[in-house]
Amino acid sequence: MTAYDVIVLAGGAAKRLGGADKPGVRVGGRALLDRVLAACAGAARTVVVGGRRATARPVVWTREVPEGGGPLAALGAGLRLAKAEYVLVLSADLPFLGQGTVDALLAAAGRTGREGALCTDPDGRDQPLLAAYRAEPLRRELALIATEHGSLAGLPLRLLTAELDLARVEAGPDAAFDCDTWDDIAAARARIREHGAVLDEWMTSVKNELGIDLDVDTGLLLDLARDAAHGVARPAAPLTTFLVGYAAARASAGAGPEEAAAAVAEAARRATALALRWEAEASAAGDTADGAKPDAGREGTGTP
């Protein structure tokens, strides 16, 4: 994978949100800034340009000069702290940005002859704050713009992107969705609760909240909960999944995420088999109560 640093622009006045602290607004229980940081966890260095705040993982903080000087000034401030050959540049209000988009941008930026890559939204508009750039030409163009205009403050991003040879990557409706208004925030909050997405969103939120870096088979755990509820009793479902997690943690202590995920799968398999045995015994007991002949060899039934 291409080594890269990331610069997240988290300043701005958020006038369309009434001056609210936009990077701190929560979608799915997580701050918008934290959702963006989760998508670029592979960065060697993460620079956030904006006011300091609590974040889900460590970052390097800086501010544009002057404060409120706009995206070009913020990008220049962040770039001074970046060291990698490639720089991912993101706004802090992209609630559905994922690892796949980050990987696609870095791959496109690394093609021979290109100076970077940026996403286009479904309407074909360039998104310069959803982009990956080669650091050297980015520094060159920012320096030229600053020389021509006296500073970077108050200047539009198009002055930069017009001078760079950039590939275009179709972002799709989710990755390019940004939150500029309260209506956008409401739409994002509604979207994560849509059928087919809510469980993945919830699991991701819980893992981030608890600091867990683990891929688990959600379907396997749901099947276990169903079998425990049906074969034993409904309260057995959450208690059993808790015990599976505890057993997996003990079995994989000191191991990496892959071994931990395998331990979860094995503990879930064993607990599921136990729940199915309980269900089978309950069925056999019901058959006996109805006068049916019990299965030979089952404990407590004897032999014919």
Tab-separated table of C-alpha atoms in Angstrom:
chain	number	residue	atom	x	y	z
A	1	MET	CA	0.000	0.000	0.000
A	2	THR	CA	1.203	3.541	-0.800
A	3	ALA	CA	2.688	5.322	2.219
A	4	TYR	CA	0.913	8.598	2.867
A	5	ASP	CA	0.187	11.384	5.330
A	6	VAL	CA	-3.245	12.919	5.698
A	7	ILE	CA	-4.318	16.521	6.190
A	8	VAL	CA	-7.856	17.013	7.500
A	9	LEU	CA	-9.314	20.505	7.234
A	10	ALA	CA	-11.457	21.003	10.330
A	11	GLY	CA	-11.682	24.793	10.563
A	12	GLY	CA	-14.138	27.182	8.994
A	13	ALA	CA	-16.994	29.189	10.423
A	14	ALA	CA	-19.795	26.703	9.576
A	15	LYS	CA	-22.122	29.636	8.841
A	16	ARG	CA	-24.773	27.375	7.302
A	17	LEU	CA	-24.865	25.480	10.608
A	18	GLY	CA	-25.316	28.679	12.566
A	19	GLY	CA	-21.689	28.673	13.666
A	20	ALA	CA	-21.890	25.221	15.283
A	21	ASP	CA	-18.727	23.187	15.835
A	22	LYS	CA	-19.209	21.144	12.674
A	23	PRO	CA	-16.318	18.648	13.130
A	24	GLY	CA	-17.779	17.791	16.542
A	25	VAL	CA	-21.355	17.253	15.353
A	26	ARG	CA	-22.263	13.597	15.850
A	27	VAL	CA	-23.627	11.244	13.216
A	28	GLY	CA	-24.283	7.728	14.414
A	29	GLY	CA	-22.935	8.650	17.835
A	30	ARG	CA	-19.523	9.639	16.452
A	31	ALA	CA	-18.145	13.088	15.709
A	32	LEU	CA	-17.837	13.860	11.996
A	33	LEU	CA	-14.087	14.357	12.456
A	34	ASP	CA	-13.698	10.929	14.072
A	35	ARG	CA	-15.602	9.281	11.214
A	36	VAL	CA	-13.151	10.821	8.722
A	37	LEU	CA	-10.138	9.841	10.833
A	38	ALA	CA	-11.346	6.228	10.907
A	39	ALA	CA	-11.201	6.059	7.098
A	40	CYS	CA	-7.529	7.077	6.979
A	41	ALA	CA	-6.178	5.126	9.935
A	42	GLY	CA	-3.319	3.850	7.750
A	43	ALA	CA	-1.708	7.276	7.431
A	44	ALA	CA	1.844	7.600	8.696
A	45	ARG	CA	1.036	11.061	10.068
A	46	THR	CA	-2.345	12.688	10.577
A	47	VAL	CA	-2.451	16.492	10.603
A	48	VAL	CA	-5.688	18.238	11.538
A	49	VAL	CA	-6.002	21.944	10.766
A	50	GLY	CA	-8.461	23.475	13.203
A	51	GLY	CA	-9.202	24.013	16.847
A	52	ARG	CA	-8.024	21.327	19.238
A	53	ARG	CA	-10.593	18.830	20.479
A	54	ALA	CA	-10.736	15.262	21.747
A	55	THR	CA	-10.302	12.709	18.946
A	56	ALA	CA	-10.595	8.947	18.727
A	57	ARG	CA	-6.915	8.606	17.791
A	58	PRO	CA	-3.809	10.788	18.133
A	59	VAL	CA	-3.301	13.575	15.592
A	60	VAL	CA	-0.958	16.525	15.037
A	61	TRP	CA	-2.718	19.883	15.373
A	62	THR	CA	-2.049	23.121	13.562
A	63	ARG	CA	-3.904	26.272	12.511
A	64	GLU	CA	-3.989	28.289	9.312
A	65	VAL	CA	-2.594	31.827	9.312
A	66	PRO	CA	-4.636	33.894	9.706
A	67	GLU	CA	-7.263	31.774	11.441
A	68	GLY	CA	-10.301	31.596	9.192
A	69	GLY	CA	-8.072	32.221	6.180
A	70	GLY	CA	-9.817	29.591	4.073
A	71	PRO	CA	-9.004	26.163	2.648
A	72	LEU	CA	-5.833	27.091	0.728
A	73	ALA	CA	-4.303	28.693	3.819
A	74	ALA	CA	-5.327	25.658	5.888
A	75	LEU	CA	-3.847	23.277	3.335
A	76	GLY	CA	-0.585	25.230	3.346
A	77	ALA	CA	-0.401	25.040	7.133
A	78	GLY	CA	-1.036	21.301	7.138
A	79	LEU	CA	1.433	20.622	4.353
A	80	ARG	CA	4.262	22.159	6.379
A	81	LEU	CA	3.898	19.266	8.833
A	82	ALA	CA	3.516	16.471	6.264
A	83	LYS	CA	6.534	14.338	5.389
A	84	ALA	CA	5.325	11.537	3.099
A	85	GLU	CA	5.557	11.550	-0.699
A	86	TYR	CA	1.764	11.410	-0.964
A	87	VAL	CA	-0.712	13.525	0.966
A	88	LEU	CA	-4.377	12.697	1.385
A	89	VAL	CA	-6.439	15.873	1.784
A	90	LEU	CA	-9.892	15.619	3.344
A	91	SER	CA	-12.564	17.851	4.765
A	92	ALA	CA	-13.834	16.933	8.218
A	93	ASP	CA	-17.496	16.635	7.223
A	94	LEU	CA	-17.591	13.401	5.198
A	95	PRO	CA	-19.649	10.969	7.303
A	96	PHE	CA	-19.579	8.087	4.802
A	97	LEU	CA	-15.973	8.199	3.656
A	98	GLY	CA	-14.544	4.671	3.632
A	99	GLN	CA	-11.240	2.878	3.223
A	100	GLY	CA	-12.147	1.878	-0.340
A	101	THR	CA	-12.282	5.495	-1.506
A	102	VAL	CA	-8.973	6.276	0.206
A	103	ASP	CA	-7.312	3.304	-1.504
A	104	ALA	CA	-8.745	4.279	-4.907
A	105	LEU	CA	-7.442	7.835	-4.581
A	106	LEU	CA	-3.950	6.733	-3.586
A	107	ALA	CA	-3.803	4.208	-6.424
A	108	ALA	CA	-4.879	6.814	-8.982
A	109	ALA	CA	-2.463	9.426	-7.617
A	110	GLY	CA	0.417	6.945	-7.927
A	111	ARG	CA	0.007	6.399	-11.657
A	112	THR	CA	2.960	7.495	-13.785
A	113	GLY	CA	2.856	11.147	-14.759
A	114	ARG	CA	0.036	12.152	-12.434
A	115	GLU	CA	0.420	14.758	-9.705
A	116	GLY	CA	-2.554	13.523	-7.752
A	117	ALA	CA	-6.151	12.387	-7.926
A	118	LEU	CA	-9.408	13.843	-6.727
A	119	CYS	CA	-12.927	12.529	-6.439
A	120	THR	CA	-15.834	13.710	-8.510
A	121	ASP	CA	-19.349	13.643	-7.078
A	122	PRO	CA	-22.351	12.087	-8.867
A	123	ASP	CA	-22.932	15.407	-10.674
A	124	GLY	CA	-19.382	15.379	-12.049
A	125	ARG	CA	-18.088	18.176	-9.822
A	126	ASP	CA	-14.480	18.018	-8.612
A	127	GLN	CA	-13.953	17.552	-4.870
A	128	PRO	CA	-10.474	18.935	-4.077
A	129	LEU	CA	-10.948	18.180	-0.370
A	130	LEU	CA	-11.495	14.527	-1.171
A	131	ALA	CA	-8.200	13.960	-2.909
A	132	ALA	CA	-4.669	12.552	-2.820
A	133	TYR	CA	-1.745	14.636	-4.052
A	134	ARG	CA	1.951	14.148	-4.569
A	135	ALA	CA	3.493	16.401	-1.944
A	136	GLU	CA	6.223	17.945	-4.124
A	137	PRO	CA	3.995	19.451	-6.860
A	138	LEU	CA	1.480	20.462	-4.185
A	139	ARG	CA	4.157	22.483	-2.369
A	140	ARG	CA	5.340	23.972	-5.662
A	141	GLU	CA	1.921	25.222	-6.702
A	142	LEU	CA	1.047	26.566	-3.253
A	143	ALA	CA	4.316	28.522	-3.213
A	144	LEU	CA	3.626	29.972	-6.678
A	145	ILE	CA	0.090	30.991	-5.698
A	146	ALA	CA	1.325	32.613	-2.480
A	147	THR	CA	3.974	34.546	-4.436
A	148	GLU	CA	1.483	35.743	-7.033
A	149	HIS	CA	-1.236	36.790	-4.581
A	150	GLY	CA	0.850	37.751	-1.559
A	151	SER	CA	-0.634	34.987	0.642
A	152	LEU	CA	-2.979	32.000	0.510
A	153	ALA	CA	-5.663	33.589	2.679
A	154	GLY	CA	-9.108	33.878	1.167
A	155	LEU	CA	-8.220	32.207	-2.123
A	156	PRO	CA	-10.333	29.473	-3.785
A	157	LEU	CA	-9.102	25.919	-4.170
A	158	ARG	CA	-9.630	26.011	-7.931
A	159	LEU	CA	-6.472	28.117	-8.249
A	160	LEU	CA	-4.565	25.058	-7.063
A	161	THR	CA	-6.332	22.231	-8.840
A	162	ALA	CA	-6.324	24.053	-12.191
A	163	GLU	CA	-2.508	23.898	-12.238
A	164	LEU	CA	-2.066	20.224	-11.316
A	165	ASP	CA	-2.308	17.143	-13.544
A	166	LEU	CA	-4.936	15.214	-11.615
A	167	ALA	CA	-6.724	11.947	-12.236
A	168	ARG	CA	-10.440	11.770	-11.493
A	169	VAL	CA	-12.034	9.077	-9.349
A	170	GLU	CA	-15.803	8.649	-9.201
A	171	ALA	CA	-16.676	8.830	-5.527
A	172	GLY	CA	-20.263	7.662	-5.613
A	173	PRO	CA	-23.095	9.305	-3.664
A	174	ASP	CA	-21.985	8.186	-0.209
A	175	ALA	CA	-18.266	8.989	-0.156
A	176	ALA	CA	-18.807	12.493	-1.546
A	177	PHE	CA	-21.723	13.294	0.770
A	178	ASP	CA	-20.744	16.243	2.962
A	179	CYS	CA	-22.597	17.999	5.754
A	180	ASP	CA	-22.957	21.727	5.202
A	181	THR	CA	-26.440	22.260	6.659
A	182	TRP	CA	-28.617	20.827	9.409
A	183	ASP	CA	-30.686	19.188	6.688
A	184	ASP	CA	-27.509	17.383	5.553
A	185	ILE	CA	-26.861	16.263	9.135
A	186	ALA	CA	-30.428	14.976	9.433
A	187	ALA	CA	-30.119	13.112	6.145
A	188	ALA	CA	-26.835	11.497	7.231
A	189	ARG	CA	-28.321	10.430	10.558
A	190	ALA	CA	-31.309	8.910	8.784
A	191	ARG	CA	-29.150	7.134	6.197
A	192	ILE	CA	-27.110	5.186	8.742
A	193	ARG	CA	-30.324	3.756	10.176
A	194	GLU	CA	-31.545	2.416	6.869
A	195	HIS	CA	-32.186	-1.311	6.673
A	196	GLY	CA	-29.081	-3.126	5.501
A	197	ALA	CA	-26.685	-0.508	6.875
A	198	VAL	CA	-27.617	0.032	10.494
A	199	LEU	CA	-25.897	-3.058	11.927
A	200	ASP	CA	-22.602	-2.366	10.164
A	201	GLU	CA	-22.754	1.264	11.292
A	202	TRP	CA	-23.526	0.226	14.862
A	203	MET	CA	-20.729	-2.355	14.997
A	204	THR	CA	-18.245	0.164	13.615
A	205	SER	CA	-19.354	2.758	16.162
A	206	VAL	CA	-19.030	0.321	19.060
A	207	LYS	CA	-15.581	-0.833	17.953
A	208	ASN	CA	-14.394	2.750	17.676
A	209	GLU	CA	-15.895	3.649	21.036
A	210	LEU	CA	-14.193	0.686	22.737
A	211	GLY	CA	-10.923	0.950	20.829
A	212	ILE	CA	-11.308	-2.471	19.206
A	213	ASP	CA	-9.578	-3.222	15.904
A	214	LEU	CA	-11.298	-6.462	15.039
A	215	ASP	CA	-13.241	-7.826	12.088
A	216	VAL	CA	-15.940	-10.200	13.303
A	217	ASP	CA	-18.505	-12.215	11.417
A	218	THR	CA	-21.665	-10.344	12.373
A	219	GLY	CA	-23.865	-13.010	10.830
A	220	LEU	CA	-22.209	-15.695	12.953
A	221	LEU	CA	-22.882	-13.770	16.162
A	222	LEU	CA	-26.466	-13.054	15.150
A	223	ASP	CA	-27.031	-16.732	14.435
A	224	LEU	CA	-25.587	-17.577	17.841
A	225	ALA	CA	-27.895	-15.072	19.555
A	226	ARG	CA	-30.889	-16.506	17.692
A	227	ASP	CA	-30.034	-20.095	18.607
A	228	ALA	CA	-29.413	-19.197	22.260
A	229	ALA	CA	-32.717	-17.316	22.462
A	230	HIS	CA	-34.682	-20.080	20.745
A	231	GLY	CA	-32.978	-23.113	22.257
A	232	VAL	CA	-32.549	-21.834	25.820
A	233	ALA	CA	-34.343	-18.573	26.697
A	234	ARG	CA	-34.454	-15.073	25.257
A	235	PRO	CA	-32.188	-13.525	27.930
A	236	ALA	CA	-29.555	-16.129	27.005
A	237	ALA	CA	-28.833	-14.301	23.735
A	238	PRO	CA	-26.973	-11.229	25.073
A	239	LEU	CA	-25.421	-13.168	27.946
A	240	THR	CA	-24.065	-15.823	25.597
A	241	THR	CA	-22.561	-13.337	23.163
A	242	PHE	CA	-20.880	-11.581	26.112
A	243	LEU	CA	-19.377	-14.857	27.294
A	244	VAL	CA	-18.198	-15.680	23.763
A	245	GLY	CA	-16.396	-12.340	23.616
A	246	TYR	CA	-14.820	-12.912	27.012
A	247	ALA	CA	-13.679	-16.418	26.071
A	248	ALA	CA	-12.245	-15.169	22.767
A	249	ALA	CA	-10.336	-12.405	24.558
A	250	ARG	CA	-8.763	-14.945	26.934
A	251	ALA	CA	-7.904	-17.336	24.131
A	252	SER	CA	-6.259	-14.661	21.973
A	253	ALA	CA	-4.518	-12.597	24.654
A	254	GLY	CA	-1.474	-10.964	23.124
A	255	ALA	CA	-2.401	-12.027	19.596
A	256	GLY	CA	-3.194	-9.842	16.598
A	257	PRO	CA	-6.594	-8.912	15.131
A	258	GLU	CA	-6.704	-11.929	12.785
A	259	GLU	CA	-6.102	-14.402	15.610
A	260	ALA	CA	-8.666	-12.603	17.774
A	261	ALA	CA	-11.279	-12.798	15.009
A	262	ALA	CA	-10.571	-16.513	14.647
A	263	ALA	CA	-10.982	-16.956	18.401
A	264	VAL	CA	-14.380	-15.233	18.258
A	265	ALA	CA	-15.459	-17.531	15.424
A	266	GLU	CA	-14.354	-20.652	17.302
A	267	ALA	CA	-16.014	-19.604	20.566
A	268	ALA	CA	-19.209	-18.752	18.682
A	269	ARG	CA	-19.151	-22.131	16.900
A	270	ARG	CA	-18.862	-24.014	20.182
A	271	ALA	CA	-21.552	-21.951	21.901
A	272	THR	CA	-23.894	-22.400	18.936
A	273	ALA	CA	-23.413	-26.172	19.042
A	274	LEU	CA	-24.230	-26.114	22.760
A	275	ALA	CA	-27.391	-24.074	22.175
A	276	LEU	CA	-28.514	-26.516	19.479
A	277	ARG	CA	-27.953	-29.439	21.862
A	278	TRP	CA	-30.125	-27.680	24.441
A	279	GLU	CA	-32.822	-27.193	21.829
A	280	ALA	CA	-32.642	-30.850	20.815
A	281	GLU	CA	-33.019	-31.947	24.442
A	282	ALA	CA	-36.009	-29.675	24.907
A	283	SER	CA	-37.635	-31.153	21.808
A	284	ALA	CA	-36.951	-34.678	23.048
A	285	ALA	CA	-38.451	-33.848	26.444
A	286	GLY	CA	-41.554	-32.514	24.730
A	287	ASP	CA	-41.887	-35.659	22.668
A	288	THR	CA	-41.640	-37.800	25.828
A	289	ALA	CA	-44.296	-35.730	27.576
A	290	ASP	CA	-46.583	-36.334	24.625
A	291	GLY	CA	-46.038	-40.077	24.879
A	292	ALA	CA	-43.540	-40.449	22.070
A	293	LYS	CA	-40.645	-42.874	22.406
A	294	PRO	CA	-37.451	-41.049	23.481
A	295	ASP	CA	-34.308	-41.313	21.358
A	296	ALA	CA	-32.114	-44.239	22.403
A	297	GLY	CA	-28.808	-43.337	23.923
A	298	ARG	CA	-29.831	-39.850	25.183
A	299	GLU	CA	-28.743	-39.245	28.745
A	300	GLY	CA	-31.504	-40.105	31.204
A	301	THR	CA	-33.625	-42.007	28.657
A	302	GLY	CA	-32.134	-45.466	29.031
A	303	THR	CA	-32.328	-48.067	26.293
A	304	PRO	CA	-35.333	-49.928	24.905
